[in-house]
GROMACS .gro file of C-alpha atoms in nm:
model
  241
    1UNK     CA    1  11.332   7.196  11.617
    2UNK     CA    2  10.978   7.201  11.480
    3UNK     CA    3  10.819   7.210  11.826
    4UNK     CA    4  11.018   7.519  11.926
    5UNK     CA    5  10.946   7.701  11.600
    6UNK     CA    6  10.577   7.616  11.624
    7UNK     CA    7  10.562   7.772  11.970
    8UNK     CA    8  10.727   8.090  11.841
    9UNK     CA    9  10.485   8.116  11.549
   10UNK     CA   10  10.193   8.056  11.786
   11UNK     CA   11  10.305   8.327  12.024
   12UNK     CA   12  10.362   8.574  11.739
   13UNK     CA   13  10.017   8.504  11.599
   14UNK     CA   14   9.858   8.556  11.939
   15UNK     CA   15  10.050   8.880  11.986
   16UNK     CA   16   9.930   9.018  11.653
   17UNK     CA   17   9.571   8.914  11.718
   18UNK     CA   18   9.563   9.075  12.061
   19UNK     CA   19   9.663   9.409  11.912
   20UNK     CA   20   9.360   9.409  11.685
   21UNK     CA   21   9.088   9.292  11.922
   22UNK     CA   22   8.749   9.442  11.848
   23UNK     CA   23   8.625   9.683  12.117
   24UNK     CA   24   8.309   9.489  12.196
   25UNK     CA   25   8.493   9.172  12.290
   26UNK     CA   26   8.535   9.315  12.639
   27UNK     CA   27   8.874   9.155  12.697
   28UNK     CA   28   9.094   9.462  12.688
   29UNK     CA   29   9.090   9.473  13.067
   30UNK     CA   30   9.338   9.185  13.077
   31UNK     CA   31   9.500   9.225  12.735
   32UNK     CA   32   9.789   9.444  12.850
   33UNK     CA   33   9.901   9.194  13.113
   34UNK     CA   34   9.876   8.903  12.872
   35UNK     CA   35  10.073   9.091  12.606
   36UNK     CA   36  10.362   9.157  12.849
   37UNK     CA   37  10.375   8.789  12.940
   38UNK     CA   38  10.371   8.681  12.575
   39UNK     CA   39  10.653   8.919  12.489
   40UNK     CA   40  10.864   8.781  12.772
   41UNK     CA   41  10.796   8.425  12.662
   42UNK     CA   42  10.867   8.511  12.299
   43UNK     CA   43  11.198   8.673  12.391
   44UNK     CA   44  11.301   8.367  12.594
   45UNK     CA   45  11.216   8.135  12.307
   46UNK     CA   46  11.397   8.350  12.054
   47UNK     CA   47  11.708   8.349  12.272
   48UNK     CA   48  11.691   7.970  12.297
   49UNK     CA   49  11.667   7.938  11.919
   50UNK     CA   50  11.968   8.167  11.872
   51UNK     CA   51  12.181   7.961  12.110
   52UNK     CA   52  12.081   7.629  11.958
   53UNK     CA   53  12.128   7.755  11.603
   54UNK     CA   54  12.484   7.882  11.666
   55UNK     CA   55  12.619   7.602  11.887
   56UNK     CA   56  12.831   7.353  11.680
   57UNK     CA   57  12.835   6.983  11.759
   58UNK     CA   58  13.133   6.781  11.629
   59UNK     CA   59  13.244   6.419  11.611
   60UNK     CA   60  13.613   6.337  11.590
   61UNK     CA   61  13.710   6.211  11.241
   62UNK     CA   62  14.005   6.023  11.105
   63UNK     CA   63  14.349   6.187  11.136
   64UNK     CA   64  14.410   6.449  10.873
   65UNK     CA   65  14.044   6.531  10.818
   66UNK     CA   66  13.845   6.809  10.978
   67UNK     CA   67  13.585   6.756  11.246
   68UNK     CA   68  13.263   6.607  11.117
   69UNK     CA   69  12.943   6.779  11.227
   70UNK     CA   70  12.666   6.552  11.346
   71UNK     CA   71  12.295   6.612  11.384
   72UNK     CA   72  12.173   6.583  11.737
   73UNK     CA   73  11.821   6.583  11.867
   74UNK     CA   74  11.722   6.910  12.025
   75UNK     CA   75  11.544   6.859  12.355
   76UNK     CA   76  11.197   7.002  12.369
   77UNK     CA   77  11.189   7.335  12.554
   78UNK     CA   78  11.008   7.351  12.886
   79UNK     CA   79  10.641   7.438  12.874
   80UNK     CA   80  10.571   7.808  12.889
   81UNK     CA   81  10.293   7.920  13.119
   82UNK     CA   82  10.173   8.221  12.923
   83UNK     CA   83   9.913   8.319  13.177
   84UNK     CA   84   9.868   8.089  13.477
   85UNK     CA   85   9.511   7.981  13.534
   86UNK     CA   86   9.535   8.110  13.890
   87UNK     CA   87   9.592   8.462  13.750
   88UNK     CA   88   9.301   8.445  13.507
   89UNK     CA   89   8.970   8.418  13.688
   90UNK     CA   90   8.683   8.297  13.472
   91UNK     CA   91   8.493   8.578  13.308
   92UNK     CA   92   8.164   8.651  13.475
   93UNK     CA   93   7.879   8.887  13.408
   94UNK     CA   94   7.730   9.162  13.620
   95UNK     CA   95   7.404   8.966  13.632
   96UNK     CA   96   7.058   9.085  13.536
   97UNK     CA   97   7.086   9.461  13.503
   98UNK     CA   98   6.723   9.525  13.414
   99UNK     CA   99   6.737   9.819  13.175
  100UNK     CA  100   7.116   9.828  13.204
  101UNK     CA  101   7.126  10.184  13.335
  102UNK     CA  102   7.288  10.087  13.669
  103UNK     CA  103   7.588   9.854  13.660
  104UNK     CA  104   7.884   9.802  13.889
  105UNK     CA  105   7.932  10.123  14.085
  106UNK     CA  106   7.792  10.366  13.828
  107UNK     CA  107   7.457  10.473  13.687
  108UNK     CA  108   7.381  10.585  13.334
  109UNK     CA  109   7.152  10.886  13.338
  110UNK     CA  110   7.129  10.936  12.962
  111UNK     CA  111   7.106  10.685  12.678
  112UNK     CA  112   7.050  10.788  12.315
  113UNK     CA  113   6.698  10.731  12.187
  114UNK     CA  114   6.625  10.387  12.047
  115UNK     CA  115   6.902  10.201  12.229
  116UNK     CA  116   6.847   9.911  12.470
  117UNK     CA  117   7.066   9.708  12.702
  118UNK     CA  118   7.216   9.410  12.514
  119UNK     CA  119   7.168   9.176  12.812
  120UNK     CA  120   7.545   9.130  12.814
  121UNK     CA  121   7.827   9.234  13.047
  122UNK     CA  122   8.170   9.132  13.173
  123UNK     CA  123   8.302   9.172  13.525
  124UNK     CA  124   8.674   9.150  13.600
  125UNK     CA  125   8.647   9.307  13.943
  126UNK     CA  126   8.839   9.631  13.903
  127UNK     CA  127   8.721   9.671  13.544
  128UNK     CA  128   8.379   9.595  13.403
  129UNK     CA  129   8.173   9.671  13.095
  130UNK     CA  130   7.831   9.654  12.936
  131UNK     CA  131   7.682   9.769  12.607
  132UNK     CA  132   7.369   9.878  12.425
  133UNK     CA  133   7.221   9.829  12.080
  134UNK     CA  134   6.892   9.872  11.896
  135UNK     CA  135   6.747   9.528  11.963
  136UNK     CA  136   6.869   9.438  12.311
  137UNK     CA  137   7.040   9.132  12.162
  138UNK     CA  138   7.367   9.010  12.317
  139UNK     CA  139   7.449   8.828  11.993
  140UNK     CA  140   7.421   9.144  11.785
  141UNK     CA  141   7.667   9.427  11.728
  142UNK     CA  142   7.703   9.696  11.993
  143UNK     CA  143   7.618  10.061  11.935
  144UNK     CA  144   7.741  10.205  12.266
  145UNK     CA  145   7.980  10.032  12.504
  146UNK     CA  146   8.096  10.159  12.842
  147UNK     CA  147   8.398  10.035  13.037
  148UNK     CA  148   8.454  10.137  13.398
  149UNK     CA  149   8.801  10.109  13.553
  150UNK     CA  150   8.865  10.121  13.928
  151UNK     CA  151   9.164  10.093  14.162
  152UNK     CA  152   9.481   9.976  13.990
  153UNK     CA  153   9.300   9.936  13.657
  154UNK     CA  154   9.291  10.317  13.636
  155UNK     CA  155   9.663  10.314  13.553
  156UNK     CA  156   9.601  10.123  13.229
  157UNK     CA  157   9.346  10.368  13.095
  158UNK     CA  158   9.553  10.668  13.207
  159UNK     CA  159   9.847  10.525  13.012
  160UNK     CA  160   9.636  10.502  12.697
  161UNK     CA  161   9.513  10.859  12.736
  162UNK     CA  162   9.874  10.970  12.781
  163UNK     CA  163   9.970  10.801  12.453
  164UNK     CA  164   9.688  10.979  12.269
  165UNK     CA  165   9.810  11.310  12.411
  166UNK     CA  166  10.169  11.244  12.308
  167UNK     CA  167  10.058  11.152  11.956
  168UNK     CA  168   9.849  11.466  11.928
  169UNK     CA  169   9.529  11.265  11.894
  170UNK     CA  170   9.203  11.388  12.046
  171UNK     CA  171   9.133  11.679  12.276
  172UNK     CA  172   9.077  11.772  12.638
  173UNK     CA  173   8.710  11.814  12.728
  174UNK     CA  174   8.543  11.942  13.044
  175UNK     CA  175   8.210  11.796  13.154
  176UNK     CA  176   8.070  12.000  13.441
  177UNK     CA  177   8.339  11.983  13.709
  178UNK     CA  178   8.496  11.669  13.564
  179UNK     CA  179   8.771  11.636  13.306
  180UNK     CA  180   8.751  11.419  12.999
  181UNK     CA  181   8.936  11.330  12.682
  182UNK     CA  182   8.772  11.276  12.342
  183UNK     CA  183   8.945  11.084  12.063
  184UNK     CA  184   8.870  10.866  11.762
  185UNK     CA  185   9.056  10.546  11.850
  186UNK     CA  186   9.162  10.247  11.638
  187UNK     CA  187   9.168  10.450  11.319
  188UNK     CA  188   9.249  10.221  11.026
  189UNK     CA  189   9.256   9.902  11.238
  190UNK     CA  190   9.082   9.606  11.076
  191UNK     CA  191   8.949   9.833  10.803
  192UNK     CA  192   8.751  10.045  11.051
  193UNK     CA  193   8.712  10.420  11.021
  194UNK     CA  194   8.769  10.455  11.393
  195UNK     CA  195   8.585  10.430  11.724
  196UNK     CA  196   8.465  10.762  11.872
  197UNK     CA  197   8.570  10.740  12.237
  198UNK     CA  198   8.522  10.959  12.544
  199UNK     CA  199   8.737  10.902  12.855
  200UNK     CA  200   8.578  11.044  13.170
  201UNK     CA  201   8.758  11.112  13.497
  202UNK     CA  202   8.510  11.005  13.768
  203UNK     CA  203   8.745  11.056  14.059
  204UNK     CA  204   9.093  10.958  14.172
  205UNK     CA  205   9.024  10.584  14.153
  206UNK     CA  206   8.765  10.560  13.875
  207UNK     CA  207   8.761  10.620  13.501
  208UNK     CA  208   8.497  10.551  13.237
  209UNK     CA  209   8.552  10.483  12.868
  210UNK     CA  210   8.248  10.545  12.648
  211UNK     CA  211   8.266  10.414  12.292
  212UNK     CA  212   8.047  10.434  11.983
  213UNK     CA  213   8.086  10.162  11.723
  214UNK     CA  214   8.188  10.298  11.380
  215UNK     CA  215   7.855  10.173  11.244
  216UNK     CA  216   7.654  10.361  11.508
  217UNK     CA  217   7.864  10.673  11.455
  218UNK     CA  218   7.773  10.654  11.087
  219UNK     CA  219   7.403  10.633  11.181
  220UNK     CA  220   7.438  10.964  11.362
  221UNK     CA  221   7.551  11.117  11.031
  222UNK     CA  222   7.779  11.397  11.156
  223UNK     CA  223   8.078  11.427  11.387
  224UNK     CA  224   7.892  11.705  11.570
  225UNK     CA  225   7.607  11.467  11.654
  226UNK     CA  226   7.854  11.199  11.765
  227UNK     CA  227   8.038  11.440  11.994
  228UNK     CA  228   7.712  11.575  12.134
  229UNK     CA  229   7.578  11.229  12.222
  230UNK     CA  230   7.909  11.115  12.373
  231UNK     CA  231   7.917  11.426  12.590
  232UNK     CA  232   7.555  11.379  12.706
  233UNK     CA  233   7.628  11.019  12.808
  234UNK     CA  234   7.939  11.135  12.998
  235UNK     CA  235   7.744  11.414  13.172
  236UNK     CA  236   7.481  11.167  13.292
  237UNK     CA  237   7.722  10.896  13.409
  238UNK     CA  238   7.756  10.913  13.788
  239UNK     CA  239   7.899  10.705  14.071
  240UNK     CA  240   7.662  10.520  14.303
  241UNK     CA  241   7.899  10.469  14.597
   0.00000   0.00000   0.00000
């Protein structure tokens, strides 16, 4: 059953890769849904393998001898639609954002000195993101990346914050009259030291996730400077609708 085993290995490889996606890939807004679908497909395939592997096939033999097993061809399993194309709209950008300060339904009031918009963004409707670096180069590495979640997408980010709380990671932070949560995420993943992250509650149906790349955090030299800059970005991030 090479075809079946190949599909299982492929799904397992995809599952592992999705759990280690770099923050600046901008695909985490759909990763959770895809991971659930892969797990369901993987479970179905595993169950099929178990049934096929334990089902005996016999051919009647001459009197006095035991049944003789025969090898039969295993039919190829039906194609698995991991994520239907109709459920995965093509990624699109937020367009020309000028200096990048205003994007989607928010405006960035403060940006650390020396950073420029990378001329890059992703728009998935209820979740969108853009980022900034030193050179304004979309092919370079990000320094600061901001995700905004709206509507139902808020549930995904709230779930992640809840996990951090349960694990005793990070701390509650208040920014003016808004609540926030600061944590160093992805510690130890892919050899990284961690991604300083600030989750900001911008209202009942909107959340923001502000991230510093580990490299940029190192440029700031101290954790105090990192926390100060994250907080200043959060304080200056406001809704435009």
